[in-house]
PDB file of N, CA and C in Angstrom:
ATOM      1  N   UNK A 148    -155.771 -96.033  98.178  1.00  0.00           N
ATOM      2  CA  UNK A 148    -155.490 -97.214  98.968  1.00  0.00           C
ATOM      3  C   UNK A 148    -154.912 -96.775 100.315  1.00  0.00           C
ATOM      4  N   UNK A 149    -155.528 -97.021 101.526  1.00  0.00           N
ATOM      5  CA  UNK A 149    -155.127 -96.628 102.828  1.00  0.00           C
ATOM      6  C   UNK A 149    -153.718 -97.710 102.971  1.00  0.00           C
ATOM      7  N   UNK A 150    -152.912 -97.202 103.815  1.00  0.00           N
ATOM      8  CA  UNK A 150    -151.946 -98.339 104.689  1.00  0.00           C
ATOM      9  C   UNK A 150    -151.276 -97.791 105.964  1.00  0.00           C
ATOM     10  N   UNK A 151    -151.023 -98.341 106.944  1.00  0.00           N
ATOM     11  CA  UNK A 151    -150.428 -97.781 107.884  1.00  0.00           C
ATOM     12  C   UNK A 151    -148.739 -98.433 108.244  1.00  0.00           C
ATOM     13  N   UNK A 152    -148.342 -97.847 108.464  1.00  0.00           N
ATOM     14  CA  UNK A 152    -146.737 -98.330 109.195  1.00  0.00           C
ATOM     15  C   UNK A 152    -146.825 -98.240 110.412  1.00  0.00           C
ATOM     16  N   UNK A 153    -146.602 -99.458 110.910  1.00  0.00           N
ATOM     17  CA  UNK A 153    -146.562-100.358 112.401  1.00  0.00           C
ATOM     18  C   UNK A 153    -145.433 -99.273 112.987  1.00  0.00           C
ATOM     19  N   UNK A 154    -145.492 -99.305 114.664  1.00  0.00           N
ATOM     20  CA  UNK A 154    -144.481 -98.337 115.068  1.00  0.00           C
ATOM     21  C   UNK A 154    -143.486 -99.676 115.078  1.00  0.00           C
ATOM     22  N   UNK A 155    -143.408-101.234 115.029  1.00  0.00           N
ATOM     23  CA  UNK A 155    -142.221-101.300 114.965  1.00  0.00           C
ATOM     24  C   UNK A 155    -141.468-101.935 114.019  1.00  0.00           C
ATOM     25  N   UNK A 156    -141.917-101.129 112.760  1.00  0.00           N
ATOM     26  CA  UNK A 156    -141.403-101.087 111.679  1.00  0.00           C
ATOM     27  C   UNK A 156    -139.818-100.865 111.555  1.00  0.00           C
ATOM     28  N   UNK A 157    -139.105-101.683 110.841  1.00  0.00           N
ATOM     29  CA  UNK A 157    -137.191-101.561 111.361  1.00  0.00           C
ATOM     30  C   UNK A 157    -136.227-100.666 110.518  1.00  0.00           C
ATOM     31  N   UNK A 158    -137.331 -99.851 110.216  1.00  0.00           N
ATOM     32  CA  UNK A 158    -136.336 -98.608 109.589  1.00  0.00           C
ATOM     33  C   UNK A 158    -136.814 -97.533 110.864  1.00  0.00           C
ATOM     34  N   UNK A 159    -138.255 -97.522 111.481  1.00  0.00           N
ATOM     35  CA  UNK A 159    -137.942 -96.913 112.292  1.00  0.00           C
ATOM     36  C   UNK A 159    -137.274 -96.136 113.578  1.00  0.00           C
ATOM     37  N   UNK A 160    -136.346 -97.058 114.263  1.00  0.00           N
ATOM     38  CA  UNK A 160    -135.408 -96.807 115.017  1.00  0.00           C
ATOM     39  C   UNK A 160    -134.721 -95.402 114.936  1.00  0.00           C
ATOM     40  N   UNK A 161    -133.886 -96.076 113.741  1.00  0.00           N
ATOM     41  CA  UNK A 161    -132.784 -94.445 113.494  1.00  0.00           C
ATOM     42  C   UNK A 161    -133.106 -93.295 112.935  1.00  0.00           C
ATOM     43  N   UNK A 162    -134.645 -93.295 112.430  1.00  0.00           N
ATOM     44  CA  UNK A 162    -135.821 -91.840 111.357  1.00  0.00           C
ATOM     45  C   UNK A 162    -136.676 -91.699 112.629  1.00  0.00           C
ATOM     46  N   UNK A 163    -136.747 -91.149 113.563  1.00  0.00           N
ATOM     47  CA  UNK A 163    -135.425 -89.995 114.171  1.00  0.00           C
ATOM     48  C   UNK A 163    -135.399 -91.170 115.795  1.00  0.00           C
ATOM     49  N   UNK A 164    -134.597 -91.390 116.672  1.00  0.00           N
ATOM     50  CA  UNK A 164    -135.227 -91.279 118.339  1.00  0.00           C
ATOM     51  C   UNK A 164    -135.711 -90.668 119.204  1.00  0.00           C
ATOM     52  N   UNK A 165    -136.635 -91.101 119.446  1.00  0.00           N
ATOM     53  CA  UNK A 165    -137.432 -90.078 120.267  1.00  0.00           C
ATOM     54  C   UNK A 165    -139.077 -90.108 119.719  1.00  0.00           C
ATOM     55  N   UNK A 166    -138.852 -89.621 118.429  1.00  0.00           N
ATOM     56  CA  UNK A 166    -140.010 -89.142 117.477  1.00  0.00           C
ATOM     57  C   UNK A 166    -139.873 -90.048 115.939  1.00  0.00           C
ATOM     58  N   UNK A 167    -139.927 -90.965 116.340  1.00  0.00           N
ATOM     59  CA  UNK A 167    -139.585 -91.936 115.058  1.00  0.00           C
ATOM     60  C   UNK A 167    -140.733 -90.912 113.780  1.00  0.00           C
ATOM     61  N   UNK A 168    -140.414 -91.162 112.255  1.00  0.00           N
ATOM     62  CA  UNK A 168    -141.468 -89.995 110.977  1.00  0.00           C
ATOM     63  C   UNK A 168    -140.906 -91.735 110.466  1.00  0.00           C
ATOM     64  N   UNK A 169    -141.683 -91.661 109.551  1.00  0.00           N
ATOM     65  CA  UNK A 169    -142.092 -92.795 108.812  1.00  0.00           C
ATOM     66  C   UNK A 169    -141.107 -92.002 107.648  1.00  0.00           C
ATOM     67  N   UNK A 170    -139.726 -92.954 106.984  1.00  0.00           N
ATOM     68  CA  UNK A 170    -139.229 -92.422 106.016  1.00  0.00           C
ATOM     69  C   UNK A 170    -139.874 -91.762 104.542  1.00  0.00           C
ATOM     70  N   UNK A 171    -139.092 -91.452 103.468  1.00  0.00           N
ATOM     71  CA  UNK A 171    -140.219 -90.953 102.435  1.00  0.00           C
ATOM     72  C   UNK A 171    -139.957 -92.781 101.622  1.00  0.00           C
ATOM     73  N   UNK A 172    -138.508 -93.139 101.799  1.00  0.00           N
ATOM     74  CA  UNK A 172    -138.440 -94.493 100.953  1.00  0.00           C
ATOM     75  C   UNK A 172    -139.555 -95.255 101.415  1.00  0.00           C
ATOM     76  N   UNK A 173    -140.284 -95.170 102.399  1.00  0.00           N
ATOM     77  CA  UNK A 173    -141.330 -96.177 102.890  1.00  0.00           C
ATOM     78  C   UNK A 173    -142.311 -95.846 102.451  1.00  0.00           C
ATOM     79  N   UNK A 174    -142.630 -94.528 102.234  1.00  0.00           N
ATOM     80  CA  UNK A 174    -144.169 -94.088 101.536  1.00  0.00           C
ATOM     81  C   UNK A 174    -143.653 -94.782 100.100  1.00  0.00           C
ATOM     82  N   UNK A 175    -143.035 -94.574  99.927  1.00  0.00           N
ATOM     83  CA  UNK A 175    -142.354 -94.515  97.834  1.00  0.00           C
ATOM     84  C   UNK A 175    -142.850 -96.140  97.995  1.00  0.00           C
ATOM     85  N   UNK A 176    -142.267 -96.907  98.555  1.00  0.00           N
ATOM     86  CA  UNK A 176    -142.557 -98.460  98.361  1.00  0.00           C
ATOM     87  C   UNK A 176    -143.930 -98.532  98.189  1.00  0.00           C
ATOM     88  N   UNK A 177    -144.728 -98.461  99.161  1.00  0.00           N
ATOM     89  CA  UNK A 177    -146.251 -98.424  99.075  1.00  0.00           C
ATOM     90  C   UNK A 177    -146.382 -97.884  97.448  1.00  0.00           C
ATOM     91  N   UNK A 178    -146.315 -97.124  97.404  1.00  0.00           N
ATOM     92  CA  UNK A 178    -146.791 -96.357  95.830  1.00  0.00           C
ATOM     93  C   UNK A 178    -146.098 -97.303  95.048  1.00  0.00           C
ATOM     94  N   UNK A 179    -145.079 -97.761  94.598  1.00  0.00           N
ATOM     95  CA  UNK A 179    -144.844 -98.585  93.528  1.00  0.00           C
ATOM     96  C   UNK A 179    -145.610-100.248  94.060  1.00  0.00           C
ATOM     97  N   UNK A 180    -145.541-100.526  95.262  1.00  0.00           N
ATOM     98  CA  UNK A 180    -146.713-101.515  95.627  1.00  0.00           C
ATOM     99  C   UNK A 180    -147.967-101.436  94.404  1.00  0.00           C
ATOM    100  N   UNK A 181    -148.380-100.615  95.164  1.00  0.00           N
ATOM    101  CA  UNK A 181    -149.825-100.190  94.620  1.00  0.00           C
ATOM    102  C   UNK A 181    -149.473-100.154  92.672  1.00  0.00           C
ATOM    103  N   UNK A 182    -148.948 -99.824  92.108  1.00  0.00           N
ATOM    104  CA  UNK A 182    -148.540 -99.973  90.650  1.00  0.00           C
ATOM    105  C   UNK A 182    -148.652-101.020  90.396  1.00  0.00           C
ATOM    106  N   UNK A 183    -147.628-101.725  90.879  1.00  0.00           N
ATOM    107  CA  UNK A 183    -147.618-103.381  90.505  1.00  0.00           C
ATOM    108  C   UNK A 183    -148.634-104.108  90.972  1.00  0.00           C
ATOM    109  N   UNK A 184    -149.251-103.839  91.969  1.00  0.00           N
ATOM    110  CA  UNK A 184    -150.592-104.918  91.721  1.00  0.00           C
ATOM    111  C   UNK A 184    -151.605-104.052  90.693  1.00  0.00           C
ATOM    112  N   UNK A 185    -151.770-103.051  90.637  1.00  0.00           N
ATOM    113  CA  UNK A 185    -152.549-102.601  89.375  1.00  0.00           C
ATOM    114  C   UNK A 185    -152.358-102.699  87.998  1.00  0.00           C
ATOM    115  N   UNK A 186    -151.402-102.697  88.015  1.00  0.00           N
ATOM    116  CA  UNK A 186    -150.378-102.640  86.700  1.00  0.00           C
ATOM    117  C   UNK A 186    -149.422-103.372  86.308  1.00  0.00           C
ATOM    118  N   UNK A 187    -150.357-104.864  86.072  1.00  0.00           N
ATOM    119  CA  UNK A 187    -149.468-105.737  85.868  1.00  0.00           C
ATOM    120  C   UNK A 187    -148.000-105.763  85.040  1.00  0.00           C
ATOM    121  N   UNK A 188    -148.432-104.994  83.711  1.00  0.00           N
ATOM    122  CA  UNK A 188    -147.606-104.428  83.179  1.00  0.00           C
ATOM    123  C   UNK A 188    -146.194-103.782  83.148  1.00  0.00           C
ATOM    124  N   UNK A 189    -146.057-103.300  84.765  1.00  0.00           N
ATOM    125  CA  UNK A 189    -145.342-102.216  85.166  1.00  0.00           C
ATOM    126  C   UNK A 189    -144.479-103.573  86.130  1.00  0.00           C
ATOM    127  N   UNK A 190    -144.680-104.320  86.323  1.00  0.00           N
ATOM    128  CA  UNK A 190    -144.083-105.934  87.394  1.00  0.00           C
ATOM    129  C   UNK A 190    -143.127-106.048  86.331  1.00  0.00           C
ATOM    130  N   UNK A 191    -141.979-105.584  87.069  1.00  0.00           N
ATOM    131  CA  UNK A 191    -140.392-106.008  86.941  1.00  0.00           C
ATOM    132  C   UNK A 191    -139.937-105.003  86.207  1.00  0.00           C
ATOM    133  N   UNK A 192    -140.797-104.046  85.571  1.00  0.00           N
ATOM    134  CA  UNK A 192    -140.100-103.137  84.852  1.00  0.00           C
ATOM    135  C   UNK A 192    -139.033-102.324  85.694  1.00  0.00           C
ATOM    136  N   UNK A 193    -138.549-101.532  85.488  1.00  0.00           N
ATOM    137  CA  UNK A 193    -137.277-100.883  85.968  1.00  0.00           C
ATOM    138  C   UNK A 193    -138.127 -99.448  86.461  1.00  0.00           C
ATOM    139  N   UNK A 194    -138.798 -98.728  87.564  1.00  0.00           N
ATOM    140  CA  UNK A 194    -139.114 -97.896  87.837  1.00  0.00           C
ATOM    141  C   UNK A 194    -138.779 -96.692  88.036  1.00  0.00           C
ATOM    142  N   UNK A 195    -138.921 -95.470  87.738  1.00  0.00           N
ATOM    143  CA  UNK A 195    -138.037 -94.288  88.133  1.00  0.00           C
ATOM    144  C   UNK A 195    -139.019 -93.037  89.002  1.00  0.00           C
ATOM    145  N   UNK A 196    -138.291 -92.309  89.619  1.00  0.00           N
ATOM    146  CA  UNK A 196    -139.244 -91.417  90.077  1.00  0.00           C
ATOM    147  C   UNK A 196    -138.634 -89.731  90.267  1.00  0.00           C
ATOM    148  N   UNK A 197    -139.400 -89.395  88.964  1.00  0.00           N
ATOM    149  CA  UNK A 197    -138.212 -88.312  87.985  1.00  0.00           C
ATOM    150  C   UNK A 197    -139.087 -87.102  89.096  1.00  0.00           C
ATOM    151  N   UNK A 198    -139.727 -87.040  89.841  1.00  0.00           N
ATOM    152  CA  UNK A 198    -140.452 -85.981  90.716  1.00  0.00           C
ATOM    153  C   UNK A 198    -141.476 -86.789  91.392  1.00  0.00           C
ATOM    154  N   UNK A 199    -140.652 -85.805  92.722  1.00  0.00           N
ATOM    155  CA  UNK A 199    -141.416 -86.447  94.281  1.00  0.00           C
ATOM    156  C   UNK A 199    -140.889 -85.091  94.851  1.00  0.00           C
ATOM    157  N   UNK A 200    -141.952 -85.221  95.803  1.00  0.00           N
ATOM    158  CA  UNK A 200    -141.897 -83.715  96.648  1.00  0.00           C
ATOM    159  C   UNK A 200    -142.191 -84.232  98.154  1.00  0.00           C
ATOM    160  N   UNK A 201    -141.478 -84.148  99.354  1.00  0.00           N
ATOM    161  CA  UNK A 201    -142.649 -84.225 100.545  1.00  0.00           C
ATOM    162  C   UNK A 201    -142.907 -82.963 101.142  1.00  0.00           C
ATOM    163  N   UNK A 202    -144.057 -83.024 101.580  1.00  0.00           N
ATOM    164  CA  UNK A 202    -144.657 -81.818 102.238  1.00  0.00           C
ATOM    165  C   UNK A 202    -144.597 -82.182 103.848  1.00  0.00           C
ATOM    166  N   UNK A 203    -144.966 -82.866 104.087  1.00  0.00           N
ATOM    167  CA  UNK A 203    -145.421 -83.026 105.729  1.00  0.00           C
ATOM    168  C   UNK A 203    -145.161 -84.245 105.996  1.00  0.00           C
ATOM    169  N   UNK A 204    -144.777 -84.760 107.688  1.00  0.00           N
ATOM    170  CA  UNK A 204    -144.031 -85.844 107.335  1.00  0.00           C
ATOM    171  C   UNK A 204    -145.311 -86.769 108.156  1.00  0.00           C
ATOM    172  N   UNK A 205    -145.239 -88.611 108.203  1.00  0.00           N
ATOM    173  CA  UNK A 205    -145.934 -89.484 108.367  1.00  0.00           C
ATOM    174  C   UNK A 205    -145.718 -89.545 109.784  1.00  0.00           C
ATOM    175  N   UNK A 206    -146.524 -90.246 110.619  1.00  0.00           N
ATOM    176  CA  UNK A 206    -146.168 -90.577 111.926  1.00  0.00           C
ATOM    177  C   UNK A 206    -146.387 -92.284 111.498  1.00  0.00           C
ATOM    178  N   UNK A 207    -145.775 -93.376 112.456  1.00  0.00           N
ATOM    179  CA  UNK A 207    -145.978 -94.983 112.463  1.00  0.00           C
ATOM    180  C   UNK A 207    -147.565 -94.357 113.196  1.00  0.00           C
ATOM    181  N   UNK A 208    -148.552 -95.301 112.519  1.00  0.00           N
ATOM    182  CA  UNK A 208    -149.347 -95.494 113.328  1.00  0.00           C
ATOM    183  C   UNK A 208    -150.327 -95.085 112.561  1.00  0.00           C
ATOM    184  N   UNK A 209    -150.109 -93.546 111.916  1.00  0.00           N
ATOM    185  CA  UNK A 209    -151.514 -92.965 111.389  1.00  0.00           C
ATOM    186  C   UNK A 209    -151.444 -94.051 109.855  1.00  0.00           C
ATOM    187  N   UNK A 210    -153.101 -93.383 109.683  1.00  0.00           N
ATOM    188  CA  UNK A 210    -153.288 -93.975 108.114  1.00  0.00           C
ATOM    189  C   UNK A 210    -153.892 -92.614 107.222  1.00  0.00           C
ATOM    190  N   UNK A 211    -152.995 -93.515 106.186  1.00  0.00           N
ATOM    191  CA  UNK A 211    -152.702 -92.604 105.379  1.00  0.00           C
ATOM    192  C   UNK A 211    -152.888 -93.068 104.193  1.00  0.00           C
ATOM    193  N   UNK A 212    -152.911 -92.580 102.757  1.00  0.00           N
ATOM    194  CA  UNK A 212    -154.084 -92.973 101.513  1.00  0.00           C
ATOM    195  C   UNK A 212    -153.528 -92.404 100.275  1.00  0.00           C
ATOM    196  N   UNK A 213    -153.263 -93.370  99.394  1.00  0.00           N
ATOM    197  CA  UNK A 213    -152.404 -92.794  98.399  1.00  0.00           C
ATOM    198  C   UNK A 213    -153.704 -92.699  96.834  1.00  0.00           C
ATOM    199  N   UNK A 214    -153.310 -92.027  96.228  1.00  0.00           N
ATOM    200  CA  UNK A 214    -154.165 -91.653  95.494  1.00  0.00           C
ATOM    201  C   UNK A 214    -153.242 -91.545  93.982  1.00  0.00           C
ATOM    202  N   UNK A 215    -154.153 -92.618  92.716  1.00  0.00           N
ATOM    203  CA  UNK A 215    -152.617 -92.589  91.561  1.00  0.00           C
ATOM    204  C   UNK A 215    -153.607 -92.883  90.874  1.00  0.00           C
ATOM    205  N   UNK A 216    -152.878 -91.467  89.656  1.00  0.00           N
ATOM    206  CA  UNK A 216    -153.838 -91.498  88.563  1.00  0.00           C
ATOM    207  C   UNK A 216    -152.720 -91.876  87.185  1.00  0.00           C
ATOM    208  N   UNK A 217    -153.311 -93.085  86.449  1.00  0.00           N
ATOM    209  CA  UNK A 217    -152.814 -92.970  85.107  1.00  0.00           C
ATOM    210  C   UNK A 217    -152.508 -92.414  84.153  1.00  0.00           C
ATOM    211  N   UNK A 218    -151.364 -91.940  83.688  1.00  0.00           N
ATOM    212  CA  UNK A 218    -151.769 -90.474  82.624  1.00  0.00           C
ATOM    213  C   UNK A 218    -152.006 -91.341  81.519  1.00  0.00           C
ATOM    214  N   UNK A 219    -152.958 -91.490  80.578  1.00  0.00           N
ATOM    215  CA  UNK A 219    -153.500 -92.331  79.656  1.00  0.00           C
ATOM    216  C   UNK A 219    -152.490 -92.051  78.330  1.00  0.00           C
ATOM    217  N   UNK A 220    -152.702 -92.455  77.560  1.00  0.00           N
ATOM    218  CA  UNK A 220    -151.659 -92.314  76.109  1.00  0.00           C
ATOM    219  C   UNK A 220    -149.900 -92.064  76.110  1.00  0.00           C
ATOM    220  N   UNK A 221    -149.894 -91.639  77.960  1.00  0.00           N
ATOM    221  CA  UNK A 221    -148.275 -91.696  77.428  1.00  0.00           C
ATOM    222  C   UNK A 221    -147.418 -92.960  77.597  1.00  0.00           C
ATOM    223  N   UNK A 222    -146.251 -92.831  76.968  1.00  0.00           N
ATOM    224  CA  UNK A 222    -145.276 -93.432  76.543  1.00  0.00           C
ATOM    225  C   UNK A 222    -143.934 -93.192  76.922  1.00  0.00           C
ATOM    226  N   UNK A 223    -143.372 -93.754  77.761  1.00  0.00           N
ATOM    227  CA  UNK A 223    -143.734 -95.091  78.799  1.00  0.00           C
ATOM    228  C   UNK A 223    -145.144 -94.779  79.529  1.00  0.00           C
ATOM    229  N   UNK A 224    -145.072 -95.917  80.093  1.00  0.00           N
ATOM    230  CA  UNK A 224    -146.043 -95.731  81.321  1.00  0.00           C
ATOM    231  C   UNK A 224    -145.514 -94.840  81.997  1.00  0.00           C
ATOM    232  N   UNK A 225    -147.003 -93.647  82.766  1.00  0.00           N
ATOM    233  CA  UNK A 225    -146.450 -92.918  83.673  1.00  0.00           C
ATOM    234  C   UNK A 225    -147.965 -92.718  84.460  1.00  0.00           C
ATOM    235  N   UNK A 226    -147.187 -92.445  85.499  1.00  0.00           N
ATOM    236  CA  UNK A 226    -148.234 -92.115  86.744  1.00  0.00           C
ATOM    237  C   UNK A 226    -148.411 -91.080  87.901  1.00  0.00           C
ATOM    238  N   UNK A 227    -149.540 -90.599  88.149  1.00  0.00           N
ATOM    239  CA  UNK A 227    -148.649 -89.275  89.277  1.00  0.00           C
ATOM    240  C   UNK A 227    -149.238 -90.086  90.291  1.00  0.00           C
ATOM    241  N   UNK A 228    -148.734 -89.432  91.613  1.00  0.00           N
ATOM    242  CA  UNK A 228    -149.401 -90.657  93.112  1.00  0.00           C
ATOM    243  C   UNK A 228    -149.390 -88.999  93.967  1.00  0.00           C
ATOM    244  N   UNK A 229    -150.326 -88.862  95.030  1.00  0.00           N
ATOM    245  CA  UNK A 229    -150.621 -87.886  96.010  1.00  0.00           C
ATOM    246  C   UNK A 229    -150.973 -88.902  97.316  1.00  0.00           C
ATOM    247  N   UNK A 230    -150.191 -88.670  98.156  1.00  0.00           N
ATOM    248  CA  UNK A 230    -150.044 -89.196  99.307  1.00  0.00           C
ATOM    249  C   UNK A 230    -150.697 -88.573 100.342  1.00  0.00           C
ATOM    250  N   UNK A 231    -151.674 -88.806 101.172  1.00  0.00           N
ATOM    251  CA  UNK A 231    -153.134 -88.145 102.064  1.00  0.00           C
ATOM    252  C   UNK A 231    -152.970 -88.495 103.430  1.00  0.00           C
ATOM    253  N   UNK A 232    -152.946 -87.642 104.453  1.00  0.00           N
ATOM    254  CA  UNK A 232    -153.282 -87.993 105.910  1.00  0.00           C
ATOM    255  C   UNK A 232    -154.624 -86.988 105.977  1.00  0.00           C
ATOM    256  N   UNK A 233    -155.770 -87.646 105.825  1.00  0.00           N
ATOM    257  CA  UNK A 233    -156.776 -86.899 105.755  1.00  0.00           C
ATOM    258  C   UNK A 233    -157.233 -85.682 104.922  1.00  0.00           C
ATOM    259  N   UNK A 234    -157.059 -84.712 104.935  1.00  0.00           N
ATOM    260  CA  UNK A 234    -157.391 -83.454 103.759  1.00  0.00           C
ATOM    261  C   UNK A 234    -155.795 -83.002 103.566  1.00  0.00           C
ATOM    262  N   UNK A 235    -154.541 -83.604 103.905  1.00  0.00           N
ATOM    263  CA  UNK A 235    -153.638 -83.210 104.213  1.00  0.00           C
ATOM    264  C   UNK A 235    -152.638 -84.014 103.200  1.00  0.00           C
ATOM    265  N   UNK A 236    -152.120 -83.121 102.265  1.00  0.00           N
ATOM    266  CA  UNK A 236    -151.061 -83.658 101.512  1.00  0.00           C
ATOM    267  C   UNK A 236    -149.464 -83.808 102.189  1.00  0.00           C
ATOM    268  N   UNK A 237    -149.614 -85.350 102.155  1.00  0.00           N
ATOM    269  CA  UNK A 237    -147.956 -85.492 102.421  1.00  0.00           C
ATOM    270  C   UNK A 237    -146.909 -85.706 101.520  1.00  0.00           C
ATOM    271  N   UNK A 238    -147.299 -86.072 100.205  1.00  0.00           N
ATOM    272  CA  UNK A 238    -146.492 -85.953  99.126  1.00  0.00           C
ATOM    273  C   UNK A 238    -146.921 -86.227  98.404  1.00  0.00           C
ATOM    274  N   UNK A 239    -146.211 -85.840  96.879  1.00  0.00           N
ATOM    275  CA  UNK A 239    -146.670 -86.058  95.605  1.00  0.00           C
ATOM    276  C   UNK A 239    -145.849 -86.210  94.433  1.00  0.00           C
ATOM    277  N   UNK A 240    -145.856 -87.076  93.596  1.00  0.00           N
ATOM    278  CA  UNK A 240    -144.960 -87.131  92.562  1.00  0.00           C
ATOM    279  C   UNK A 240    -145.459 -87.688  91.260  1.00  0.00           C
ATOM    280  N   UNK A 241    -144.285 -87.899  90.304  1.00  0.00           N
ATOM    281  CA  UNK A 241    -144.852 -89.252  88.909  1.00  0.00           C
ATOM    282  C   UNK A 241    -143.506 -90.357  89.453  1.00  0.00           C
ATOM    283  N   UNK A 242    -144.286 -91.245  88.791  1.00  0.00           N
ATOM    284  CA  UNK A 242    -143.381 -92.520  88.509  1.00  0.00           C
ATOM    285  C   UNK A 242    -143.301 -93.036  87.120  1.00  0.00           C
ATOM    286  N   UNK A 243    -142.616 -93.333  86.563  1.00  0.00           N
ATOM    287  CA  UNK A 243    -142.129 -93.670  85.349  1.00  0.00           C
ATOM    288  C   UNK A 243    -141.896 -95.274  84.617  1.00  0.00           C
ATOM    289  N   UNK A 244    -142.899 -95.946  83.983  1.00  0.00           N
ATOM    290  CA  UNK A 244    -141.768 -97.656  84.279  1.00  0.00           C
ATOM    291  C   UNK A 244    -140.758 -97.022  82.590  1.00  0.00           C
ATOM    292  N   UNK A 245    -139.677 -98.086  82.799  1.00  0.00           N
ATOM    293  CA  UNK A 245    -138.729 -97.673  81.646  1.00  0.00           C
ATOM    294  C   UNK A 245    -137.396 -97.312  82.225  1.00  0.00           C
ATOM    295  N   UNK A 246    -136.567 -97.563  81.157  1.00  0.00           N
ATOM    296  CA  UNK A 246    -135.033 -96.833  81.102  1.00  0.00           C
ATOM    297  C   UNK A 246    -135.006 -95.578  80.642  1.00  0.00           C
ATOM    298  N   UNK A 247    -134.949 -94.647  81.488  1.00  0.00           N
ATOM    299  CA  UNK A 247    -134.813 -93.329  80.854  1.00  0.00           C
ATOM    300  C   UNK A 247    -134.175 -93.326  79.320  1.00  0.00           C
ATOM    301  N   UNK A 248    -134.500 -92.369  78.474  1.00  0.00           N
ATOM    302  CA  UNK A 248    -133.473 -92.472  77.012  1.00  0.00           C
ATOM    303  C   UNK A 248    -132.777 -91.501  77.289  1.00  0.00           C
TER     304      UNK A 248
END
């Protein structure tokens, strides 16, 4: 799923002046976005995100493409997401729905 962040998006200001980077909490939203409309299932559950990595950071403006695969049979729900500016990984993690035990 492509999306872009507007440059005047209002977290951008203070991530950085000068050279505003699109935070990682703003990529992370998109990705649990994208869950919950797929996964109805996963709407309201309590989300966690037990591994996330960023590699390279976003600019406002570019588009960029998240990519989330279901891991099938496990328990809770879990999901990994890879975050794309073209052939270019900007991050990657799982997400979890559930209360940790």
């Amino acid at each position: 799923m492509p999306f872009v962040i507007a440059a005047d998006h209002p977290s951008l200001p203070g991530h950085f002046p000068g050279r505003p980077v699109v935070p990682g909490v703003v990529m992370l939203d998109r990705v649990l976005e994208l869950i919950e409309s797929r996964y109805p299932e996963a709407a309201g559950a309590p989300l966690r995100l037990p591994q996330v990595k960023f590699l390279q950071p976003l600019l406002p403006e570019q588009t960029a493409s998240i990519e989330l695969q279901a891991l099938s049979g496990a328990a809770p729900l879990r999901w990994r997401f890879r975050i794309h500016l073209g052939e270019s990984l900007l991050a990657s993690g799982e997400v979890v729905a559930g209360s940790p035990s």
